[in-house]
Amino acid sequence: MTNPDRYAVIGHPISHTRSPRIHTAFAQLTGENLTYEAILSPIDGFQQVVADFFADIAAKGLNVTLPFKEQAYALCDVKSLRAKQAGAVNTLMKGKDGRLYGDNTDGVGLVRDMTQNLGWSLAGKRILVVGAGGAVRGVLGVLLAAKPAQLLIANRTHSKAQALADIFQQYGQITALRFEDIAQYSIDVVINGSSASLMGELPPLAADILAADACAYDMAYGKPKLPFLEWATAQQASTSDGLGMLIEQAAESFFIWRGVRVTTADLLAEIRQELQV
Ligand code: ATR
C-alpha cells in the first residue's frame, strides 16, 4: 500500500475536537488511505503552522476551526462562492497546481442535516435565524440558496443582524428584525446560531412566534438540554441539535478532498451515543 495522505484540523483550543474521530471513521467506511490528526496552533502562528503542514508532500487538506476561519480565508489562492459568502474557510486543500483552495462546508452541512437527515422542508418556508456572528454568516448563503419564502434574522445586537442582511441581500430576500417585531410573523423554521445555548441562556424569543408544525434547529450540540430546544419543544415544534450539521460539514470536506460521498447515519448515531446527547 502507498503511504497515506495526511489531513488535519487546526484550531485553538483543539482538544475538544471530534473531527479526527469522524474523518477516521469516514476513511474506514470508504477504504480511503489517509490519516487525520488534530493540530493546536498558537494564536499568533496560524500561517506558519499551515505552511509547515503543507511543506510535507503527503499533506493534502486541512479543516480550520475557531478562531482561524477568517485567517484561513485570507490565506487562500482560490475561494469558493460559499467561502466568499461566509468570509471564512473551514476546508483547505492543496491543489496539484500547488495553489491553496478554500471552501466553507458549514452551510451545506446545516442544510443537508435539516433536509436529508431530518426530512424538513426549507423551500417556500419562512425561516428565522437567531444570531449574527461568524457561525451565522457561514450558513446564510446556503440557506438563501434553499429558496425559502422569506429569511429573517434577529440578533441581540440588532446592528449586526442588519449588517449581515445588507451583505446577503444580493443573494436573496433577507430581512433583519428586532426580537420584539418577530411576533408579527409566523415562523416555519427557526435556527439558533447564537452562542446563547453554550452559556445555558435563551435568546429573547416570545412563546407565540411559531407556526403549527414548525421546526427548530440549534447549531450547538454536546449538551443534553439546550434552552432553545426546550423552548421550542414547549411550542410543540420538531427539534434537533447541531450534531448532524457537524457530521455533514465533515462529510462535505471529505467529498471535496477525496471525491467520495459517505453515508453518515450510522456514525451520527454512534457519536450521539458516545456523547450521551
Ligand atoms: P460564533 O463564531 O459562534 O458565531 P460570535 O461571532 O462571537 O461567535 O457570535 C456569537 C453570537 O451569539 C452573536 O450573535 C451574539 O450576539 P451579539 O452580537 O449581541 O453579541 C450571540 N449571543 C451570545 N450570547 C447571547 C445571549 N445570551 N443571548 C442572545 N444572543 C447571544
XYZ file of C-alpha atoms and ligand atoms in Angstrom:
308
model
C 0.000 0.000 0.000
C 1.260 3.518 -0.736
C 1.829 5.970 2.086
C -1.376 7.536 3.401
C -2.326 11.117 2.563
C -2.317 13.472 5.545
C -5.201 15.601 6.764
C -5.721 17.532 9.999
C -7.866 20.030 11.839
C -6.223 23.200 13.182
C -7.649 25.327 15.986
C -7.015 26.917 19.353
C -8.129 25.257 21.561
C -8.345 21.889 19.790
C -8.520 19.185 22.461
C -12.354 19.046 22.282
C -12.467 18.357 18.527
C -14.428 15.382 17.159
C -13.007 15.781 13.640
C -10.277 13.084 13.874
C -12.895 10.627 15.154
C -15.265 11.494 12.313
C -12.766 11.537 9.448
C -11.042 8.347 10.597
C -14.440 6.663 10.562
C -15.149 8.054 7.066
C -11.804 6.668 5.857
C -12.612 3.236 7.284
C -16.092 3.275 5.737
C -14.811 4.189 2.287
C -11.415 2.435 2.267
C -9.597 5.734 1.654
C -5.916 5.618 2.623
C -5.404 8.635 4.878
C -4.521 9.872 8.349
C -6.265 12.710 10.158
C -4.799 14.457 13.212
C -5.571 17.472 15.441
C -3.080 20.340 15.477
C -3.009 23.066 18.120
C -1.833 26.318 16.553
C -0.537 29.237 18.621
C -2.986 32.141 18.391
C -0.440 34.279 16.519
C 1.136 31.466 14.496
C -1.610 30.116 12.244
C 0.015 30.987 8.909
C 3.292 29.275 9.866
C 1.529 26.148 11.109
C -0.353 25.876 7.801
C 2.865 26.409 5.801
C 4.703 23.769 7.859
C 1.872 21.275 7.386
C 1.692 21.668 3.626
C 5.507 21.506 3.326
C 5.013 17.743 3.757
C 4.311 16.239 0.346
C 1.775 13.829 1.891
C -0.278 16.730 3.303
C -3.419 17.253 1.217
C -6.005 19.084 3.275
C -6.917 20.875 6.473
C -10.033 21.673 8.400
C -9.886 25.001 10.169
C -11.825 25.769 13.310
C -12.082 28.642 15.777
C -10.553 31.195 15.846
C -8.787 30.850 12.490
C -11.528 30.583 9.849
C -11.155 34.213 8.726
C -7.353 33.936 8.628
C -7.682 30.781 6.549
C -9.862 32.729 4.121
C -7.168 35.386 3.754
C -4.517 32.723 3.037
C -6.281 31.030 0.108
C -5.279 31.482 -3.515
C -8.717 30.350 -4.730
C -12.015 30.636 -2.814
C -15.385 29.048 -3.493
C -18.558 31.128 -3.605
C -19.578 29.537 -0.302
C -16.311 30.700 1.261
C -16.714 34.201 -0.169
C -20.251 34.452 1.187
C -19.111 33.238 4.613
C -15.959 35.386 4.609
C -14.445 32.335 6.259
C -12.912 28.996 5.308
C -13.185 25.703 7.197
C -11.725 23.471 4.466
C -8.327 23.953 2.828
C -6.995 21.835 0.001
C -3.594 21.853 -1.650
C -4.195 21.595 -5.394
C -1.987 19.640 -7.802
C -1.059 23.085 -9.178
C 0.391 23.968 -5.754
C -2.312 26.538 -5.056
C -4.288 26.620 -1.826
C -8.049 26.217 -2.306
C -10.555 27.311 0.349
C -14.166 26.286 0.854
C -16.754 26.526 3.597
C -18.879 23.457 4.260
C -20.801 24.676 7.328
C -23.852 25.925 5.425
C -24.214 22.826 3.297
C -23.751 20.720 6.438
C -26.639 22.517 8.123
C -28.956 22.359 5.130
C -28.172 18.712 4.406
C -28.856 17.738 8.009
C -32.185 19.575 8.026
C -33.427 18.456 4.614
C -31.930 14.972 4.140
C -31.405 13.598 7.650
C -34.385 15.219 9.361
C -36.642 15.460 6.296
C -37.553 19.112 6.921
C -38.533 21.413 4.027
C -36.888 24.798 3.601
C -38.139 25.770 0.144
C -41.129 28.089 0.398
C -40.856 28.310 4.199
C -40.431 31.334 6.433
C -37.090 30.856 8.198
C -35.836 32.815 11.212
C -32.120 32.735 12.060
C -31.109 33.903 15.539
C -27.599 35.325 15.979
C -25.293 37.321 13.740
C -21.763 36.106 14.477
C -19.379 34.066 12.376
C -21.406 30.880 12.738
C -24.489 32.533 11.233
C -22.582 34.282 8.462
C -21.238 30.848 7.493
C -24.692 29.462 6.708
C -26.813 32.327 5.317
C -25.744 31.917 1.683
C -26.645 28.234 1.546
C -29.931 28.907 3.384
C -30.877 31.500 0.766
C -29.957 29.029 -1.979
C -32.542 26.643 -0.477
C -35.197 29.149 -1.664
C -37.152 29.955 1.496
C -40.196 32.187 1.040
C -38.555 34.593 3.472
C -35.355 34.654 5.523
C -35.462 36.697 8.726
C -32.502 37.353 11.020
C -32.626 38.617 14.612
C -29.721 39.296 16.948
C -29.194 40.687 20.443
C -27.163 43.487 18.853
C -29.533 44.489 16.050
C -26.921 46.396 14.025
C -25.008 43.154 13.416
C -28.117 41.436 12.034
C -28.698 44.458 9.784
C -25.077 44.344 8.582
C -25.452 40.671 7.591
C -28.779 41.353 5.866
C -27.071 44.117 3.870
C -24.257 41.764 2.789
C -26.586 38.908 1.804
C -29.441 40.755 0.097
C -27.594 40.289 -3.221
C -28.213 36.519 -2.875
C -31.903 36.567 -1.944
C -34.551 38.203 0.206
C -33.293 38.628 3.780
C -34.675 40.953 6.460
C -33.154 41.956 9.813
C -35.719 42.107 12.632
C -35.738 43.180 16.249
C -36.825 40.409 18.623
C -39.934 42.355 19.629
C -41.056 42.512 15.975
C -40.893 38.737 15.330
C -44.410 38.221 16.710
C -45.840 39.777 13.512
C -44.626 36.715 11.634
C -45.473 33.053 11.840
C -42.168 31.180 11.709
C -41.936 27.769 9.998
C -38.271 27.045 10.707
C -36.192 28.701 13.425
C -32.422 28.191 13.606
C -30.413 29.218 16.641
C -26.925 30.205 15.517
C -26.192 32.371 18.557
C -23.819 31.150 21.230
C -26.513 31.657 23.908
C -27.113 27.892 24.269
C -23.477 27.234 25.079
C -23.864 29.579 28.052
C -27.126 27.940 29.108
C -29.099 31.010 28.026
C -32.096 31.558 25.763
C -32.302 34.427 23.246
C -35.352 36.648 23.953
C -37.853 34.666 21.878
C -41.573 35.025 22.649
C -43.736 31.942 23.116
C -46.143 32.580 20.236
C -43.992 33.073 17.144
C -44.022 29.547 15.673
C -46.414 28.230 13.031
C -48.120 24.854 13.507
C -45.689 22.030 12.566
C -42.711 24.342 12.980
C -39.138 23.037 13.126
C -36.394 24.330 15.425
C -32.677 23.672 14.961
C -29.894 24.593 17.379
C -26.468 24.715 15.737
C -24.990 23.900 19.168
C -24.555 20.309 20.371
C -22.963 18.369 23.160
C -25.320 19.302 25.973
C -28.287 17.078 26.831
C -30.570 20.099 27.366
C -30.227 23.175 25.196
C -32.504 26.021 26.444
C -33.513 26.954 22.887
C -34.697 23.400 22.159
C -36.575 23.250 25.453
C -38.344 26.490 24.439
C -39.152 25.005 21.004
C -40.384 21.708 22.456
C -42.747 23.656 24.716
C -44.177 25.187 21.478
C -44.730 21.661 20.029
C -42.030 22.160 17.374
C -39.909 19.362 15.891
C -36.386 19.889 17.177
C -32.762 18.997 16.529
C -29.382 19.937 17.927
C -26.401 20.566 15.631
C -24.617 17.222 15.872
C -25.824 16.217 12.409
C -24.511 19.502 10.997
C -21.086 18.683 12.453
C -21.057 15.293 10.719
C -22.437 16.638 7.438
C -19.953 19.524 7.186
C -17.219 16.927 7.727
C -18.731 14.694 5.036
C -18.672 17.606 2.586
C -14.995 18.327 3.393
C -14.253 14.617 2.849
C -16.009 14.813 -0.522
C -14.014 17.893 -1.543
C -10.734 16.158 -0.672
C -11.432 12.598 -1.805
C -14.309 12.848 -4.309
C -16.200 10.215 -2.303
C -19.568 10.659 -0.560
C -20.011 8.904 2.774
C -23.201 7.651 4.353
C -23.453 9.386 7.710
C -26.463 7.929 9.544
C -24.690 5.148 11.480
C -21.801 7.366 12.550
C -24.188 10.077 13.714
C -25.995 7.536 15.900
C -22.678 6.210 17.277
C -21.336 9.644 18.168
C -24.652 10.638 19.728
C -24.371 7.608 21.959
C -20.749 8.397 22.858
C -21.666 11.962 23.792
C -24.883 10.859 25.507
C -26.872 13.678 23.923
P -19.753 32.463 16.623
O -18.445 32.327 15.931
O -20.176 31.255 17.410
O -20.836 32.960 15.724
P -19.623 35.115 17.698
O -19.155 35.647 16.366
O -18.981 35.612 18.950
O -19.498 33.546 17.767
O -21.201 35.376 17.762
C -21.976 34.974 18.853
C -23.439 35.306 18.570
O -24.248 34.842 19.651
C -23.724 36.796 18.439
O -24.768 36.967 17.511
C -24.169 37.153 19.851
O -24.961 38.314 19.952
P -24.282 39.788 19.966
O -23.954 40.080 18.535
O -25.313 40.656 20.520
O -23.050 39.659 20.833
C -24.998 35.952 20.189
N -25.196 35.726 21.635
C -24.257 35.373 22.544
N -24.811 35.237 23.768
C -26.131 35.500 23.629
C -27.249 35.526 24.535
N -27.104 35.230 25.843
N -28.455 35.839 24.041
C -28.608 36.138 22.738
N -27.604 36.130 21.834
C -26.372 35.824 22.277
